[in-house]
C-alpha positions as a Python dict, from the first residue, in 0.01 Angstrom:
ca = {
    (1, 'X'): (0, 0, 0),
    (2, 'X'): (184, 12, 303),
    (3, 'X'): (591, 1, 294),
    (4, 'X'): (716, -393, 302),
    (5, 'X'): (999, -361, 588),
    (6, 'X'): (1182, -667, 715),
    (7, 'X'): (1144, -782, 1072),
    (8, 'X'): (1212, -1080, 1262),
    (9, 'X'): (990, -1258, 1366),
    (10, 'X'): (1160, -1554, 1548),
    (11, 'X'): (1466, -1638, 1703),
    (12, 'X'): (1617, -2028, 1784),
    (13, 'X'): (2012, -2079, 1958),
    (14, 'X'): (2223, -2363, 2010),
    (15, 'X'): (2559, -2421, 2202),
    (16, 'X'): (2782, -2735, 2231),
    (17, 'X'): (2773, -2917, 2577),
    (18, 'X'): (3104, -2875, 2667),
    (19, 'X'): (3252, -2623, 2897),
    (20, 'X'): (3602, -2493, 2787),
    (21, 'X'): (3657, -2255, 3135),
    (22, 'X'): (3942, -2039, 3179),
    (23, 'X'): (4077, -2262, 3495),
    (24, 'X'): (4105, -2571, 3189),
    (25, 'X'): (4280, -2313, 2963),
    (26, 'X'): (4539, -2253, 3262),
    (27, 'X'): (4625, -2632, 3212),
    (28, 'X'): (4677, -2636, 2827),
    (29, 'X'): (4858, -2283, 2771),
    (30, 'X'): (5047, -1971, 2984),
    (31, 'X'): (4766, -1764, 3107),
    (32, 'X'): (4555, -1735, 3405),
    (33, 'X'): (4173, -1679, 3479),
    (34, 'X'): (4242, -1313, 3640),
    (35, 'X'): (4454, -1216, 3275),
    (36, 'X'): (4197, -1346, 3016),
    (37, 'X'): (3918, -1175, 3251),
    (38, 'X'): (4067, -847, 3244),
    (39, 'X'): (4139, -854, 2890),
    (40, 'X'): (3853, -966, 2755),
    (41, 'X'): (3529, -1014, 2976),
    (42, 'X'): (3552, -1428, 2895),
    (43, 'X'): (3535, -1688, 3201),
    (44, 'X'): (3403, -1995, 2965),
    (45, 'X'): (3321, -2095, 2581),
    (46, 'X'): (3165, -2359, 2472),
    (47, 'X'): (3331, -2648, 2215),
    (48, 'X'): (3199, -2899, 1959),
    (49, 'X'): (3403, -3168, 2050),
    (50, 'X'): (3223, -3430, 1816),
    (51, 'X'): (3435, -3600, 1546),
    (52, 'X'): (3300, -3535, 1256),
    (53, 'X'): (3018, -3255, 1342),
    (54, 'X'): (3085, -2886, 1150),
    (55, 'X'): (2938, -2569, 1168),
    (56, 'X'): (2616, -2732, 977),
    (57, 'X'): (2562, -2941, 1298),
    (58, 'X'): (2555, -2664, 1505),
    (59, 'X'): (2320, -2419, 1265),
    (60, 'X'): (2085, -2723, 1212),
    (61, 'X'): (2044, -2743, 1582),
    (62, 'X'): (2001, -2370, 1599),
    (63, 'X'): (1725, -2362, 1292),
    (64, 'X'): (1551, -2700, 1435),
    (65, 'X'): (1529, -2511, 1756),
    (66, 'X'): (1337, -2189, 1596),
    (67, 'X'): (1107, -2459, 1419),
    (68, 'X'): (1046, -2631, 1742),
    (69, 'X'): (953, -2325, 1920),
    (70, 'X'): (736, -2160, 1676),
    (71, 'X'): (535, -2476, 1478),
    (72, 'X'): (717, -2321, 1129),
    (73, 'X'): (673, -2568, 853),
    (74, 'X'): (1043, -2616, 678),
    (75, 'X'): (869, -2634, 336),
    (76, 'X'): (743, -2307, 375),
    (77, 'X'): (1106, -2143, 431),
    (78, 'X'): (1206, -1999, 50),
    (79, 'X'): (1584, -1901, 144),
    (80, 'X'): (1821, -2028, 402),
    (81, 'X'): (2161, -1809, 441),
    (82, 'X'): (2460, -1938, 657),
    (83, 'X'): (2685, -1693, 792),
    (84, 'X'): (2975, -1842, 848),
    (85, 'X'): (3378, -1828, 886),
    (86, 'X'): (3418, -2172, 904),
    (87, 'X'): (3243, -2376, 673),
    (88, 'X'): (3204, -2741, 682),
    (89, 'X'): (3372, -2780, 367),
    (90, 'X'): (3504, -2600, 64),
    (91, 'X'): (3303, -2591, -284),
    (92, 'X'): (3054, -2787, -95),
    (93, 'X'): (2774, -2544, 56),
    (94, 'X'): (2737, -2530, 428),
    (95, 'X'): (2370, -2384, 401),
    (96, 'X'): (2254, -2602, 106),
    (97, 'X'): (2308, -2933, 336),
    (98, 'X'): (2148, -2707, 651),
    (99, 'X'): (1843, -2634, 427),
    (100, 'X'): (1837, -3002, 323),
    (101, 'X'): (1870, -3155, 684),
    (102, 'X'): (1580, -2945, 810),
    (103, 'X'): (1344, -2972, 549),
    (104, 'X'): (1314, -2677, 406),
    (105, 'X'): (1336, -2864, 49),
    (106, 'X'): (1159, -2548, -113),
    (107, 'X'): (1460, -2282, -37),
    (108, 'X'): (1736, -2197, -205),
    (109, 'X'): (2005, -2185, -6),
    (110, 'X'): (2422, -2019, 5),
    (111, 'X'): (2677, -1914, 267),
    (112, 'X'): (2775, -1567, 301),
    (113, 'X'): (3147, -1486, 489),
    (114, 'X'): (3276, -1162, 606),
    (115, 'X'): (3458, -1288, 918),
    (116, 'X'): (3261, -1165, 1240),
    (117, 'X'): (3024, -916, 1045),
    (118, 'X'): (2899, -1211, 825),
    (119, 'X'): (2542, -1192, 1037),
    (120, 'X'): (2543, -891, 1034),
    (121, 'X'): (2567, -819, 669),
    (122, 'X'): (2339, -1141, 657),
    (123, 'X'): (2089, -897, 773),
    (124, 'X'): (2098, -662, 552),
    (125, 'X'): (2092, -934, 259),
    (126, 'X'): (1764, -1081, 405),
    (127, 'X'): (1613, -743, 456),
    (128, 'X'): (1699, -660, 60),
    (129, 'X'): (1541, -1006, -48),
    (130, 'X'): (1188, -947, 199),
    (131, 'X'): (1158, -579, 97),
    (132, 'X'): (1156, -668, -256),
    (133, 'X'): (870, -859, -229),
    (134, 'X'): (1028, -1150, -384),
    (135, 'X'): (1013, -1377, -41),
    (136, 'X'): (808, -1412, 279),
    (137, 'X'): (1045, -1648, 474),
    (138, 'X'): (1413, -1620, 494),
    (139, 'X'): (1639, -1835, 756),
    (140, 'X'): (1923, -1624, 875),
    (141, 'X'): (2148, -1850, 1057),
    (142, 'X'): (2510, -1723, 1199),
    (143, 'X'): (2706, -2047, 1325),
    (144, 'X'): (3107, -2105, 1376),
    (145, 'X'): (3300, -2441, 1505),
    (146, 'X'): (3581, -2168, 1571),
    (147, 'X'): (3771, -2469, 1738),
    (148, 'X'): (3837, -2581, 1397),
    (149, 'X'): (4073, -2307, 1299),
    (150, 'X'): (4226, -2253, 1676),
    (151, 'X'): (4570, -2345, 1774),
    (152, 'X'): (4553, -2430, 2130),
    (153, 'X'): (4911, -2369, 2233),
    (154, 'X'): (4844, -1963, 2105),
    (155, 'X'): (4691, -1774, 2428),
    (156, 'X'): (4654, -1509, 2205),
    (157, 'X'): (4359, -1677, 2002),
    (158, 'X'): (4275, -1960, 2221),
    (159, 'X'): (4133, -1744, 2487),
    (160, 'X'): (3885, -1583, 2243),
    (161, 'X'): (3648, -1787, 2060),
    (162, 'X'): (3389, -2050, 2086),
    (163, 'X'): (3187, -2228, 1894),
    (164, 'X'): (2752, -2220, 1876),
    (165, 'X'): (2486, -2052, 1644),
    (166, 'X'): (2227, -1877, 1617),
    (167, 'X'): (1904, -1830, 1363),
    (168, 'X'): (1610, -1581, 1302),
    (169, 'X'): (1359, -1618, 1061),
    (170, 'X'): (1307, -1273, 841),
    (171, 'X'): (947, -1196, 756),
    (172, 'X'): (730, -877, 556),
    (173, 'X'): (624, -601, 831),
    (174, 'X'): (354, -338, 726),
    (175, 'X'): (385, -137, 1078),
    (176, 'X'): (739, 6, 985),
    (177, 'X'): (919, -223, 1228),
    (178, 'X'): (1253, -410, 1154),
    (179, 'X'): (1576, -308, 922),
    (180, 'X'): (1530, 88, 950),
    (181, 'X'): (1886, 180, 879),
    (182, 'X'): (2205, 46, 781),
    (183, 'X'): (2583, 115, 754),
    (184, 'X'): (2850, -115, 668),
    (185, 'X'): (3193, -105, 559),
    (186, 'X'): (3504, -303, 423),
    (187, 'X'): (3869, -243, 421),
    (188, 'X'): (4114, -489, 263),
    (189, 'X'): (4424, -360, 385),
    (190, 'X'): (4310, -512, 724),
    (191, 'X'): (4304, -834, 582),
    (192, 'X'): (4679, -929, 685),
    (193, 'X'): (4605, -854, 1072),
    (194, 'X'): (4312, -1191, 1085),
    (195, 'X'): (4287, -1427, 919),
    (196, 'X'): (4403, -1839, 844),
    (197, 'X'): (4688, -1794, 607),
    (198, 'X'): (4691, -2188, 498),
    (199, 'X'): (4429, -2305, 338),
    (200, 'X'): (4286, -2140, 68),
    (201, 'X'): (4345, -2044, -271),
    (202, 'X'): (4619, -1839, -266),
    (203, 'X'): (4825, -2043, -50),
    (204, 'X'): (4686, -2432, -18),
    (205, 'X'): (4764, -2650, 257),
    (206, 'X'): (5103, -2809, 218),
    (207, 'X'): (5236, -3098, 478),
    (208, 'X'): (5509, -2824, 574),
    (209, 'X'): (5247, -2576, 641),
    (210, 'X'): (5035, -2767, 842),
    (211, 'X'): (5323, -2920, 1050),
    (212, 'X'): (5399, -2585, 1138),
    (213, 'X'): (5029, -2499, 1193),
    (214, 'X'): (5011, -2198, 945),
    (215, 'X'): (4640, -2325, 914),
    (216, 'X'): (4547, -2189, 1228),
    (217, 'X'): (4415, -1832, 1328),
    (218, 'X'): (4651, -1566, 1374),
    (219, 'X'): (4545, -1241, 1482),
    (220, 'X'): (4794, -930, 1511),
    (221, 'X'): (4554, -804, 1888),
    (222, 'X'): (4660, -455, 1920),
    (223, 'X'): (4589, -383, 1564),
    (224, 'X'): (4232, -589, 1553),
    (225, 'X'): (4138, -411, 1919),
    (226, 'X'): (4278, -92, 1799),
    (227, 'X'): (4053, -82, 1466),
    (228, 'X'): (3730, -254, 1593),
    (229, 'X'): (3723, 27, 1919),
    (230, 'X'): (3715, 325, 1627),
    (231, 'X'): (3477, 146, 1375),
    (232, 'X'): (3219, 8, 1568),
    (233, 'X'): (3218, 266, 1804),
    (234, 'X'): (3210, 535, 1449),
    (235, 'X'): (2926, 374, 1302),
    (236, 'X'): (2686, 342, 1585),
    (237, 'X'): (2763, 660, 1645),
    (238, 'X'): (2689, 764, 1296),
    (239, 'X'): (2336, 551, 1275),
    (240, 'X'): (2173, 728, 1570),
    (241, 'X'): (2315, 1048, 1441),
    (242, 'X'): (2153, 1019, 1104),
    (243, 'X'): (1832, 892, 1246),
    (244, 'X'): (1801, 1179, 1503),
    (245, 'X'): (1818, 902, 1769),
    (246, 'X'): (1953, 986, 2153),
    (247, 'X'): (2086, 747, 2403),
    (248, 'X'): (1724, 763, 2538),
    (249, 'X'): (1562, 626, 2232),
    (250, 'X'): (1771, 311, 2242),
    (251, 'X'): (1629, 19, 2430),
    (252, 'X'): (1914, -202, 2330),
    (253, 'X'): (2289, -221, 2184),
    (254, 'X'): (2370, -573, 2058),
    (255, 'X'): (2722, -596, 1962),
    (256, 'X'): (2942, -809, 1833),
    (257, 'X'): (3065, -996, 2118),
    (258, 'X'): (3482, -1017, 2050),
    (259, 'X'): (3653, -844, 2378),
    (260, 'X'): (3456, -665, 2623),
    (261, 'X'): (3654, -358, 2624),
    (262, 'X'): (3546, -328, 2247),
    (263, 'X'): (3196, -323, 2368),
    (264, 'X'): (3201, -112, 2599),
    (265, 'X'): (3368, 162, 2436),
    (266, 'X'): (3124, 123, 2200),
    (267, 'X'): (2866, 175, 2446),
    (268, 'X'): (3039, 474, 2600),
    (269, 'X'): (3027, 618, 2233),
    (270, 'X'): (2638, 654, 2240),
    (271, 'X'): (2625, 761, 2609),
    (272, 'X'): (2443, 443, 2660),
    (273, 'X'): (2398, 269, 3040),
    (274, 'X'): (2540, -80, 3102),
    (275, 'X'): (2169, -238, 3153),
    (276, 'X'): (2088, -173, 2780),
    (277, 'X'): (2425, -334, 2623),
    (278, 'X'): (2362, -722, 2568),
    (279, 'X'): (2618, -915, 2672),
    (280, 'X'): (2694, -1319, 2703),
    (281, 'X'): (3062, -1282, 2631),
    (282, 'X'): (3157, -1430, 2947),
    (283, 'X'): (2939, -1744, 2923),
    (284, 'X'): (3017, -1822, 2572),
    (285, 'X'): (3337, -1598, 2436),
    (286, 'X'): (3355, -1516, 2046),
    (287, 'X'): (3188, -1703, 1845),
    (288, 'X'): (3213, -1517, 1525),
    (289, 'X'): (2897, -1537, 1323),
    (290, 'X'): (2680, -1619, 1612),
    (291, 'X'): (2728, -1355, 1836),
    (292, 'X'): (2437, -1134, 1738),
    (293, 'X'): (2158, -1411, 1703),
    (294, 'X'): (2284, -1556, 2047),
    (295, 'X'): (2246, -1242, 2198),
    (296, 'X'): (1926, -1275, 2067),
    (297, 'X'): (1845, -1570, 2157),
    (298, 'X'): (1983, -1481, 2512),
    (299, 'X'): (1752, -1174, 2564),
    (300, 'X'): (1438, -1312, 2359),
    (301, 'X'): (1220, -1264, 2698),
    (302, 'X'): (1350, -918, 2742),
    (303, 'X'): (1250, -767, 2417),
    (304, 'X'): (930, -566, 2332),
    (305, 'X'): (725, -489, 2011),
    (306, 'X'): (879, -156, 1920),
    (307, 'X'): (1252, -200, 2080),
    (308, 'X'): (1471, 19, 1911),
    (309, 'X'): (1781, -173, 1885),
    (310, 'X'): (2139, -38, 1794),
    (311, 'X'): (2337, -390, 1609),
    (312, 'X'): (2704, -323, 1554),
    (313, 'X'): (3006, -565, 1430),
    (314, 'X'): (3356, -540, 1381),
    (315, 'X'): (3552, -854, 1204),
    (316, 'X'): (3863, -997, 1018),
    (317, 'X'): (3887, -826, 658),
    (318, 'X'): (3837, -557, 774),
    (319, 'X'): (3446, -564, 762),
    (320, 'X'): (3235, -368, 1025),
    (321, 'X'): (2868, -218, 1064),
    (322, 'X'): (2576, -105, 1251),
    (323, 'X'): (2150, -180, 1183),
    (324, 'X'): (1926, 61, 1348),
    (325, 'X'): (1621, -192, 1367),
    (326, 'X'): (1298, -202, 1557),
    (327, 'X'): (1186, -539, 1745),
    (328, 'X'): (868, -671, 1631),
    (329, 'X'): (725, -879, 1873),
    (330, 'X'): (624, -917, 2233),
    (331, 'X'): (791, -1198, 2443),
    (332, 'X'): (535, -1519, 2509),
}
């Protein structure tokens, strides 16, 4: 009997309609298009503006796109994982609501939170369920409404983040395609450098904290950048060496879209030419848990069965890692 591996067999995505360009940000905060583009590579980002719609809306739309494209019966889905740093509510599961709304009535579901590494860690989780033989259809979604905790008077953060959602379907494969290897890491000492302090259980929100904007996300940009550059590049290089791969063996680098300079540094570390680096940060900014599935969504038509992909991510916590992955299908 062939060894079961976990492959992605379908991709979906969703971006809100509202475009927040650098030109518009110039009217909101002390910054300019040239400064943002030079330092981050971002030109615009999408924002979910409708009142009362949260991360689940993005997740549902991405899932519905996948279902519509493939003709998948939602009742066949056995597990729904929503990777997010911005759940709809505390206590109530965003994944449970998402699963119900898309008609995945036979699935169990839960949220997975590891900041910008959430989807990468979710890939490992979904693969383990598939490889166990217990489950055959797992919907893995990455979605974040980052605008819900951004202070649009703070130019250090408001220029970076956008909203969006992406979804993939994991299924068993007997040809050796899908997840091949992974290196996943975390270090809690990094927590102080990227976080939204108030609103969690350590520091429940108070009127005073709210008035002072302490519920908004904060980051020490220099420290986060330095750690992201080193750690993302390091794990990408290590996973290549561990699997005896060279840059010639790699079809694509699928890297978290936080900053173009971080992506470039990771590509340079593994000697990968620019045309093999998936990039959409210019259009969407950092959509946190959605960056990796949205890259697959944008590049799906260029992917070919057997392509070697190197996924890499870095996020708050700190969390980071890399996955070596073989693509399982040709474009339609």
